[in-house]
């Protein structure tokens, strides 16, 4: 997976959200966020490396306004943060291309 700032029109965000729901690890993270907590540490034994990583970062995970799973990147020495979308690997290349087209150099 990768994390990207969301430069997308609403319909593209919907595509990313659907991709997240189809991705086993990100779907699990969505469930945790909706429940408001992550599972106990003892339940982690069967998790993938990616899901263990998300478990460790759970306090910084959220759902954005459009419902996509995001990581809150906090600026140093600040309470300000930027939401970075968690993107399934199969969508990273498409999103990088789109980000380039929207934001340019």
The first five atom37 places (N, CA, C, CB, O) and aatype in JSON, in Angstrom:
{
  "aatype": [20, 20, 20, 20, 20, 20, 20, 20, 20, 20, 20, 20, 20, 20, 20, 20, 20, 20, 20, 20, 20, 20, 20, 20, 20, 20, 20, 20, 20, 20, 20, 20, 20, 20, 20, 20, 20, 20, 20, 20, 20, 20, 20, 20, 20, 20, 20, 20, 20, 20, 20, 20, 20, 20, 20, 20, 20, 20, 20, 20, 20, 20, 20, 20, 20, 20, 20, 20, 20, 20, 20, 20, 20, 20, 20, 20, 20, 20, 20, 20, 20, 20, 20, 20, 20, 20, 20, 20, 20, 20, 20, 20, 20, 20, 20, 20, 20, 20, 20, 20, 20, 20, 20, 20, 20],
  "atom_mask": [
    [1, 1, 1, 1, 1],
    [1, 1, 1, 1, 1],
    [1, 1, 1, 1, 1],
    [1, 1, 1, 1, 1],
    [1, 1, 1, 1, 1],
    [1, 1, 1, 1, 1],
    [1, 1, 1, 1, 1],
    [1, 1, 1, 1, 1],
    [1, 1, 1, 1, 1],
    [1, 1, 1, 1, 1],
    [1, 1, 1, 1, 1],
    [1, 1, 1, 1, 1],
    [1, 1, 1, 1, 1],
    [1, 1, 1, 1, 1],
    [1, 1, 1, 1, 1],
    [1, 1, 1, 1, 1],
    [1, 1, 1, 1, 1],
    [1, 1, 1, 1, 1],
    [1, 1, 1, 1, 1],
    [1, 1, 1, 1, 1],
    [1, 1, 1, 1, 1],
    [1, 1, 1, 1, 1],
    [1, 1, 1, 1, 1],
    [1, 1, 1, 1, 1],
    [1, 1, 1, 1, 1],
    [1, 1, 1, 1, 1],
    [1, 1, 1, 1, 1],
    [1, 1, 1, 1, 1],
    [1, 1, 1, 1, 1],
    [1, 1, 1, 1, 1],
    [1, 1, 1, 1, 1],
    [1, 1, 1, 1, 1],
    [1, 1, 1, 1, 1],
    [1, 1, 1, 1, 1],
    [1, 1, 1, 1, 1],
    [1, 1, 1, 1, 1],
    [1, 1, 1, 1, 1],
    [1, 1, 1, 1, 1],
    [1, 1, 1, 1, 1],
    [1, 1, 1, 1, 1],
    [1, 1, 1, 1, 1],
    [1, 1, 1, 1, 1],
    [1, 1, 1, 1, 1],
    [1, 1, 1, 1, 1],
    [1, 1, 1, 1, 1],
    [1, 1, 1, 1, 1],
    [1, 1, 1, 1, 1],
    [1, 1, 1, 1, 1],
    [1, 1, 1, 1, 1],
    [1, 1, 1, 1, 1],
    [1, 1, 1, 1, 1],
    [1, 1, 1, 1, 1],
    [1, 1, 1, 1, 1],
    [1, 1, 1, 1, 1],
    [1, 1, 1, 1, 1],
    [1, 1, 1, 1, 1],
    [1, 1, 1, 1, 1],
    [1, 1, 1, 1, 1],
    [1, 1, 1, 1, 1],
    [1, 1, 1, 1, 1],
    [1, 1, 1, 1, 1],
    [1, 1, 1, 1, 1],
    [1, 1, 1, 1, 1],
    [1, 1, 1, 1, 1],
    [1, 1, 1, 1, 1],
    [1, 1, 1, 1, 1],
    [1, 1, 1, 1, 1],
    [1, 1, 1, 1, 1],
    [1, 1, 1, 1, 1],
    [1, 1, 1, 1, 1],
    [1, 1, 1, 1, 1],
    [1, 1, 1, 1, 1],
    [1, 1, 1, 1, 1],
    [1, 1, 1, 1, 1],
    [1, 1, 1, 1, 1],
    [1, 1, 1, 1, 1],
    [1, 1, 1, 1, 1],
    [1, 1, 1, 1, 1],
    [1, 1, 1, 1, 1],
    [1, 1, 1, 1, 1],
    [1, 1, 1, 1, 1],
    [1, 1, 1, 1, 1],
    [1, 1, 1, 1, 1],
    [1, 1, 1, 1, 1],
    [1, 1, 1, 1, 1],
    [1, 1, 1, 1, 1],
    [1, 1, 1, 1, 1],
    [1, 1, 1, 1, 1],
    [1, 1, 1, 1, 1],
    [1, 1, 1, 1, 1],
    [1, 1, 1, 1, 1],
    [1, 1, 1, 1, 1],
    [1, 1, 1, 1, 1],
    [1, 1, 1, 1, 1],
    [1, 1, 1, 1, 1],
    [1, 1, 1, 1, 1],
    [1, 1, 1, 1, 1],
    [1, 1, 1, 1, 1],
    [1, 1, 1, 1, 1],
    [1, 1, 1, 1, 1],
    [1, 1, 1, 1, 1],
    [1, 1, 1, 1, 1],
    [1, 1, 1, 1, 1],
    [1, 1, 1, 1, 1],
    [1, 1, 1, 1, 1]
  ],
  "atom_positions": [
    [[0.83, -1.17, 0.0], [0.0, 0.0, 0.0], [0.88, 1.23, 0.0], [-0.95, 0.0, 1.2], [2.07, 1.17, 0.3]],
    [[0.26, 2.36, -0.34], [0.94, 3.63, -0.31], [0.03, 4.67, 0.32], [1.39, 4.07, -1.71], [-1.17, 4.43, 0.48]],
    [[0.59, 5.81, 0.68], [-0.2, 6.9, 1.24], [-0.02, 8.13, 0.36], [0.21, 7.2, 2.71], [1.1, 8.51, 0.03]],
    [[-1.14, 8.75, -0.01], [-1.14, 9.9, -0.88], [-2.08, 10.96, -0.34], [-1.53, 9.5, -2.31], [-3.12, 10.64, 0.24]],
    [[-1.71, 12.23, -0.54], [-2.64, 13.3, -0.28], [-3.74, 13.18, -1.32], [-1.94, 14.72, -0.32], [-3.47, 12.8, -2.46]],
    [[-4.97, 13.49, -0.97], [-6.09, 13.27, -1.88], [-6.28, 14.42, -2.86], [-7.36, 13.05, -1.09], [-6.84, 15.46, -2.49]],
    [[-5.82, 14.26, -4.11], [-6.03, 15.28, -5.13], [-7.22, 14.94, -6.02], [-4.77, 15.45, -5.98], [-7.39, 15.54, -7.08]],
    [[-8.04, 13.99, -5.61], [-8.99, 13.38, -6.52], [-10.35, 14.03, -6.54], [-9.15, 11.96, -6.18], [-10.84, 14.51, -5.52]],
    [[-10.96, 14.04, -7.72], [-12.37, 14.4, -7.77], [-13.17, 13.32, -7.03], [-12.87, 14.55, -9.26], [-12.69, 12.2, -6.85]],
    [[-14.36, 13.65, -6.62], [-15.18, 12.75, -5.81], [-15.35, 11.36, -6.43], [-16.54, 13.36, -5.57], [-15.29, 10.36, -5.72]],
    [[-15.56, 11.29, -7.73], [-15.8, 9.98, -8.34], [-14.55, 9.1, -8.24], [-16.22, 10.13, -9.8], [-14.68, 7.88, -8.13]],
    [[-13.35, 9.69, -8.29], [-12.12, 8.89, -8.16], [-11.93, 8.44, -6.71], [-10.89, 9.7, -8.63], [-11.46, 7.33, -6.47]],
    [[-12.3, 9.29, -5.76], [-12.22, 8.9, -4.35], [-13.11, 7.68, -4.1], [-12.64, 10.07, -3.43], [-12.77, 6.8, -3.3]],
    [[-14.25, 7.64, -4.79], [-15.15, 6.5, -4.66], [-14.47, 5.22, -5.14], [-16.46, 6.75, -5.45], [-14.64, 4.16, -4.54]],
    [[-13.71, 5.32, -6.23], [-12.98, 4.16, -6.76], [-11.95, 3.68, -5.73], [-12.28, 4.53, -8.11], [-11.81, 2.48, -5.52]],
    [[-11.23, 4.62, -5.11], [-10.24, 4.25, -4.09], [-10.95, 3.61, -2.9], [-9.42, 5.49, -3.63], [-10.49, 2.6, -2.38]],
    [[-12.05, 4.18, -2.47], [-12.82, 3.62, -1.35], [-13.26, 2.19, -1.67], [-14.08, 4.52, -1.04], [-13.13, 1.3, -0.83]],
    [[-13.75, 1.96, -2.87], [-14.17, 0.61, -3.27], [-12.97, -0.34, -3.28], [-14.84, 0.64, -4.66], [-13.09, -1.49, -2.88]],
    [[-11.82, 0.16, -3.74], [-10.59, -0.66, -3.72], [-10.19, -1.01, -2.3], [-9.44, 0.07, -4.43], [-9.74, -2.12, -2.04]],
    [[-10.34, -0.06, -1.39], [-10.02, -0.32, 0.01], [-10.94, -1.4, 0.59], [-10.12, 0.98, 0.84], [-10.5, -2.26, 1.34]],
    [[-12.21, -1.34, 0.24], [-13.16, -2.33, 0.74], [-12.89, -3.73, 0.19], [-14.58, -1.9, 0.39], [-13.24, -4.73, 0.82]],
    [[-12.27, -3.8, -0.99], [-11.93, -5.08, -1.59], [-10.6, -5.63, -1.07], [-11.88, -4.95, -3.1], [-10.29, -6.8, -1.27]],
    [[-9.82, -4.8, -0.4], [-8.5, -5.18, 0.1], [-8.66, -5.7, 1.53], [-7.51, -3.96, 0.06], [-9.15, -4.98, 2.4]],
    [[-8.27, -6.94, 1.78], [-8.52, -7.57, 3.08], [-8.0, -6.75, 4.26], [-7.89, -8.93, 3.11], [-8.72, -6.54, 5.23]],
    [[-6.75, -6.28, 4.19], [-6.17, -5.55, 5.31], [-6.85, -4.2, 5.53], [-4.68, -5.35, 5.1], [-7.15, -3.83, 6.66]],
    [[-7.08, -3.46, 4.44], [-7.72, -2.15, 4.59], [-9.18, -2.28, 5.01], [-7.62, -1.37, 3.28], [-9.68, -1.44, 5.75]],
    [[-9.85, -3.32, 4.55], [-11.22, -3.57, 5.01], [-11.24, -3.81, 6.51], [-11.83, -4.8, 4.26], [-12.13, -3.35, 7.22]],
    [[-10.24, -4.55, 7.0], [-10.14, -4.8, 8.44], [-9.91, -3.49, 9.19], [-8.99, -5.79, 8.74], [-10.52, -3.27, 10.24]],
    [[-9.05, -2.62, 8.66], [-8.8, -1.33, 9.29], [-10.08, -0.49, 9.32], [-7.68, -0.56, 8.55], [-10.37, 0.17, 10.32]],
    [[-10.85, -0.51, 8.24], [-12.13, 0.2, 8.21], [-13.03, -0.3, 9.34], [-12.83, 0.03, 6.84], [-13.65, 0.49, 10.04]],
    [[-13.09, -1.61, 9.51], [-13.91, -2.18, 10.58], [-13.44, -1.69, 11.95], [-13.87, -3.72, 10.53], [-14.26, -1.33, 12.8]],
    [[-12.12, -1.68, 12.16], [-11.57, -1.18, 13.44], [-11.97, 0.27, 13.68], [-10.05, -1.32, 13.46], [-12.39, 0.63, 14.77]],
    [[-11.83, 1.09, 12.64], [-12.15, 2.51, 12.78], [-13.63, 2.68, 13.11], [-11.8, 3.29, 11.48], [-13.98, 3.47, 13.99]],
    [[-14.49, 1.95, 12.43], [-15.93, 2.06, 12.69], [-16.29, 1.56, 14.08], [-16.71, 1.27, 11.65], [-17.23, 2.08, 14.7]],
    [[-15.55, 0.57, 14.59], [-15.78, 0.06, 15.94], [-15.16, 0.98, 17.0], [-15.2, -1.35, 16.08], [-15.53, 0.93, 18.17]],
    [[-14.2, 1.81, 16.58], [-13.56, 2.73, 17.5], [-12.39, 2.15, 18.27], [-14.54, 3.23, 18.46], [-11.87, 2.8, 19.17]],
    [[-11.97, 0.94, 17.92], [-10.81, 0.35, 18.6], [-10.22, -0.77, 17.76], [-11.21, -0.19, 19.99], [-10.87, -1.34, 16.88]],
    [[-8.96, -1.04, 18.06], [-8.27, -2.15, 17.39], [-8.31, -3.36, 18.32], [-6.79, -1.77, 17.03], [-8.52, -3.2, 19.53]],
    [[-8.12, -4.55, 17.79], [-8.13, -5.76, 18.62], [-6.97, -5.77, 19.62], [-8.06, -7.02, 17.73], [-5.99, -5.03, 19.47]],
    [[-7.1, -6.61, 20.6], [-6.06, -6.8, 21.59], [-4.79, -7.32, 20.93], [-6.53, -7.77, 22.69], [-4.85, -8.0, 19.9]],
    [[-3.65, -7.02, 21.5], [-2.35, -7.42, 20.96], [-2.25, -8.93, 20.76], [-1.23, -6.96, 21.88], [-1.6, -9.38, 19.81]],
    [[-2.88, -9.71, 21.62], [-2.81, -11.18, 21.54], [-3.48, -11.73, 20.27], [-3.47, -11.8, 22.76], [-3.19, -12.85, 19.85]],
    [[-4.35, -10.95, 19.66], [-5.07, -11.39, 18.46], [-4.31, -11.15, 17.17], [-6.39, -10.69, 18.39], [-4.82, -11.46, 16.09]],
    [[-3.1, -10.6, 17.25], [-2.35, -10.2, 16.06], [-1.58, -11.33, 15.38], [-1.39, -9.13, 16.43], [-1.04, -11.11, 14.29]],
    [[-1.52, -12.49, 15.95], [-0.63, -13.54, 15.44], [-0.87, -13.92, 13.98], [-0.77, -14.77, 16.29], [0.08, -14.25, 13.28]],
    [[-2.08, -13.88, 13.51], [-2.37, -14.27, 12.13], [-2.37, -13.13, 11.14], [-3.68, -14.94, 12.08], [-2.69, -13.33, 9.97]],
    [[-2.02, -11.93, 11.58], [-2.08, -10.76, 10.72], [-0.92, -10.73, 9.72], [-2.08, -9.5, 11.54], [0.17, -11.23, 10.0]],
    [[-1.18, -10.14, 8.57], [-0.12, -9.9, 7.59], [0.81, -8.81, 8.13], [-0.71, -9.49, 6.2], [0.47, -8.12, 9.09]],
    [[1.97, -8.66, 7.5], [2.89, -7.6, 7.9], [2.23, -6.23, 7.77], [4.18, -7.65, 7.05], [2.4, -5.37, 8.63]],
    [[1.49, -6.02, 6.67], [0.81, -4.74, 6.47], [-0.22, -4.48, 7.56], [0.14, -4.7, 5.09], [-0.31, -3.36, 8.08]],
    [[-1.0, -5.49, 7.9], [-2.03, -5.3, 8.92], [-1.4, -5.05, 10.29], [-2.96, -6.52, 8.97], [-1.93, -4.25, 11.07]],
    [[-0.3, -5.7, 10.59], [0.41, -5.41, 11.83], [0.9, -3.97, 11.85], [1.6, -6.37, 12.02], [0.85, -3.3, 12.88]],
    [[1.35, -3.49, 10.7], [1.79, -2.1, 10.6], [0.62, -1.15, 10.88], [2.39, -1.82, 9.2], [0.76, -0.19, 11.64]],
    [[-0.52, -1.42, 10.27], [-1.7, -0.59, 10.52], [-2.13, -0.68, 11.99], [-2.86, -1.03, 9.61], [-2.55, 0.32, 12.57]],
    [[-2.01, -1.85, 12.59], [-2.35, -2.02, 14.01], [-1.49, -1.07, 14.85], [-2.15, -3.5, 14.46], [-1.99, -0.41, 15.76]],
    [[-0.19, -1.02, 14.52], [0.72, -0.15, 15.27], [0.41, 1.33, 15.07], [2.16, -0.43, 14.86], [0.66, 2.15, 15.96]],
    [[-0.13, 1.68, 13.91], [-0.42, 3.08, 13.59], [-1.88, 3.47, 13.82], [-0.06, 3.35, 12.15], [-2.3, 4.57, 13.46]],
    [[-2.65, 2.58, 14.4], [-4.1, 2.76, 14.47], [-4.53, 4.12, 15.01], [-4.69, 1.68, 15.34], [-5.49, 4.71, 14.52]],
    [[-3.83, 4.64, 16.01], [-4.21, 5.91, 16.61], [-4.12, 7.07, 15.61], [-3.33, 6.2, 17.81], [-4.67, 8.14, 15.85]],
    [[-3.42, 6.85, 14.51], [-3.28, 7.89, 13.48], [-4.12, 7.58, 12.24], [-1.81, 8.04, 13.09], [-4.02, 8.28, 11.24]],
    [[-4.94, 6.53, 12.3], [-5.78, 6.16, 11.16], [-7.16, 6.8, 11.35], [-5.9, 4.61, 11.03], [-7.64, 6.96, 12.47]],
    [[-7.81, 7.15, 10.22], [-9.14, 7.73, 10.27], [-9.84, 7.49, 8.95], [-9.07, 9.25, 10.6], [-9.24, 7.03, 7.97]],
    [[-11.12, 7.81, 8.92], [-11.88, 7.85, 7.67], [-12.03, 9.32, 7.3], [-13.28, 7.13, 7.81], [-12.43, 10.13, 8.13]],
    [[-11.72, 9.64, 6.06], [-11.86, 11.02, 5.6], [-13.34, 11.35, 5.39], [-11.06, 11.24, 4.29], [-14.21, 10.49, 5.55]],
    [[-13.6, 12.59, 5.02], [-14.98, 13.02, 4.76], [-15.65, 12.18, 3.69], [-15.01, 14.47, 4.34], [-16.86, 11.96, 3.73]],
    [[-14.85, 11.71, 2.72], [-15.43, 10.9, 1.64], [-15.39, 9.4, 1.95], [-14.69, 11.16, 0.34], [-15.76, 8.58, 1.1]],
    [[-14.95, 9.04, 3.16], [-15.01, 7.65, 3.59], [-13.79, 6.81, 3.28], [-16.18, 7.02, 2.99], [-13.8, 5.6, 3.51]],
    [[-12.72, 7.42, 2.74], [-11.52, 6.64, 2.47], [-10.67, 6.54, 3.73], [-10.71, 7.27, 1.33], [-10.66, 7.45, 4.56]],
    [[-9.96, 5.42, 3.88], [-9.06, 5.22, 5.01], [-7.84, 6.11, 4.8], [-8.65, 3.72, 5.15], [-7.22, 6.11, 3.74]],
    [[-7.51, 6.87, 5.84], [-6.38, 7.79, 5.77], [-5.48, 7.63, 6.99], [-6.87, 9.24, 5.65], [-5.89, 7.14, 8.04]],
    [[-4.25, 8.05, 6.8], [-3.27, 8.14, 7.87], [-3.08, 9.62, 8.16], [-1.9, 7.43, 7.48], [-2.85, 10.41, 7.25]],
    [[-3.18, 10.0, 9.43], [-2.97, 11.39, 9.82], [-1.47, 11.62, 9.99], [-3.74, 11.75, 11.13], [-0.86, 11.1, 10.91]],
    [[-0.9, 12.41, 9.09], [0.51, 12.76, 9.17], [0.61, 14.09, 9.9], [1.18, 12.84, 7.73], [0.2, 15.13, 9.38]],
    [[1.16, 14.05, 11.11], [1.29, 15.26, 11.92], [2.6, 15.96, 11.62], [1.2, 14.93, 13.42], [3.66, 15.33, 11.54]],
    [[2.52, 17.26, 11.45], [3.72, 18.07, 11.26], [4.47, 18.13, 12.58], [3.37, 19.5, 10.73], [3.84, 18.16, 13.64]],
    [[5.79, 18.16, 12.54], [6.58, 18.14, 13.77], [6.24, 19.35, 14.65], [8.1, 18.13, 13.45], [6.05, 20.47, 14.17]],
    [[6.16, 19.06, 15.95], [5.87, 20.09, 16.96], [4.58, 20.86, 16.68], [7.03, 21.07, 17.04], [4.51, 22.07, 16.92]],
    [[3.59, 20.17, 16.18], [2.34, 20.83, 15.82], [1.18, 19.86, 15.99], [2.4, 21.36, 14.38], [1.35, 18.65, 15.95]],
    [[0.0, 20.43, 16.17], [-1.21, 19.61, 16.19], [-1.84, 19.56, 14.8], [-2.23, 20.16, 17.22], [-2.85, 18.9, 14.59]],
    [[-1.23, 20.27, 13.85], [-1.72, 20.26, 12.47], [-1.32, 18.96, 11.81], [-1.18, 21.48, 11.67], [-0.23, 18.43, 12.04]],
    [[-2.22, 18.45, 10.98], [-1.92, 17.22, 10.26], [-2.5, 17.27, 8.87], [-2.46, 16.01, 11.02], [-3.34, 18.11, 8.54]],
    [[-2.04, 16.35, 8.07], [-2.53, 16.17, 6.71], [-3.02, 14.73, 6.6], [-1.41, 16.49, 5.63], [-2.36, 13.81, 7.07]],
    [[-4.17, 14.54, 6.0], [-4.7, 13.19, 5.8], [-4.12, 12.61, 4.51], [-6.25, 13.19, 5.74], [-4.25, 13.2, 3.44]],
    [[-3.47, 11.46, 4.64], [-2.91, 10.76, 3.48], [-3.71, 9.49, 3.25], [-1.4, 10.44, 3.69], [-3.84, 8.66, 4.16]],
    [[-4.25, 9.32, 2.05], [-5.05, 8.13, 1.74], [-4.18, 6.88, 1.75], [-5.74, 8.28, 0.38], [-3.04, 6.9, 1.28]],
    [[-4.71, 5.81, 2.28], [-4.05, 4.5, 2.21], [-4.59, 3.83, 0.95], [-4.32, 3.62, 3.51], [-5.78, 3.56, 0.83]],
    [[-3.69, 3.57, 0.03], [-4.09, 3.1, -1.3], [-3.59, 1.68, -1.53], [-3.56, 4.05, -2.4], [-2.4, 1.41, -1.36]],
    [[-4.48, 0.76, -1.93], [-4.03, -0.6, -2.26], [-2.97, -0.57, -3.36], [-5.22, -1.47, -2.69], [-3.02, 0.27, -4.26]],
    [[-2.02, -1.48, -3.28], [-0.9, -1.51, -4.23], [-1.36, -1.47, -5.68], [-0.05, -2.74, -4.0], [-0.74, -0.81, -6.51]],
    [[-2.44, -2.17, -6.0], [-2.88, -2.24, -7.39], [-3.38, -0.88, -7.9], [-3.98, -3.28, -7.53], [-3.54, -0.71, -9.11]],
    [[-3.61, 0.09, -7.02], [-4.07, 1.42, -7.44], [-2.97, 2.49, -7.35], [-5.25, 1.85, -6.59], [-3.18, 3.61, -7.81]],
    [[-1.81, 2.16, -6.79], [-0.76, 3.16, -6.57], [-0.28, 3.81, -7.86], [0.41, 2.53, -5.87], [-0.17, 5.03, -7.94]],
    [[0.0, 3.01, -8.88], [0.51, 3.57, -10.13], [-0.51, 4.51, -10.77], [0.89, 2.45, -11.11], [-0.16, 5.59, -11.23]],
    [[-1.78, 4.09, -10.79], [-2.83, 4.94, -11.36], [-2.93, 6.25, -10.59], [-4.18, 4.21, -11.34], [-3.07, 7.32, -11.18]],
    [[-2.85, 6.17, -9.27], [-2.99, 7.35, -8.45], [-1.78, 8.28, -8.6], [-3.17, 6.96, -7.0], [-1.94, 9.5, -8.61]],
    [[-0.59, 7.72, -8.72], [0.59, 8.57, -8.95], [0.47, 9.31, -10.27], [1.88, 7.71, -8.93], [0.82, 10.49, -10.36]],
    [[-0.01, 8.63, -11.29], [-0.19, 9.26, -12.6], [-1.23, 10.38, -12.5], [-0.62, 8.21, -13.66], [-1.02, 11.47, -13.03]],
    [[-2.34, 10.1, -11.84], [-3.39, 11.11, -11.68], [-2.88, 12.29, -10.85], [-4.63, 10.49, -11.02], [-3.15, 13.44, -11.18]],
    [[-2.15, 11.99, -9.78], [-1.61, 13.05, -8.93], [-0.69, 13.96, -9.76], [-0.83, 12.45, -7.71], [-0.73, 15.18, -9.62]],
    [[0.11, 13.36, -10.61], [1.0, 14.13, -11.49], [0.19, 15.0, -12.43], [1.93, 13.2, -12.29], [0.51, 16.18, -12.63]],
    [[-0.87, 14.43, -13.01], [-1.69, 15.19, -13.96], [-2.41, 16.35, -13.28], [-2.71, 14.27, -14.62], [-2.57, 17.41, -13.87]],
    [[-2.85, 16.15, -12.03], [-3.61, 17.18, -11.32], [-2.67, 18.23, -10.74], [-4.47, 16.55, -10.2], [-2.92, 19.43, -10.85]],
    [[-1.58, 17.78, -10.11], [-0.69, 18.72, -9.4], [0.49, 19.17, -10.24], [-0.18, 18.08, -8.14], [1.05, 20.23, -9.97]],
    [[0.89, 18.4, -11.22], [2.01, 18.78, -12.08], [3.34, 18.75, -11.35], [1.79, 20.15, -12.64], [3.48, 18.09, -10.32]],
    [[4.28, 19.45, -11.88], [5.65, 19.48, -11.3], [5.8, 20.61, -10.33], [6.7, 19.61, -12.4], [6.87, 20.79, -9.75]]
  ]
}
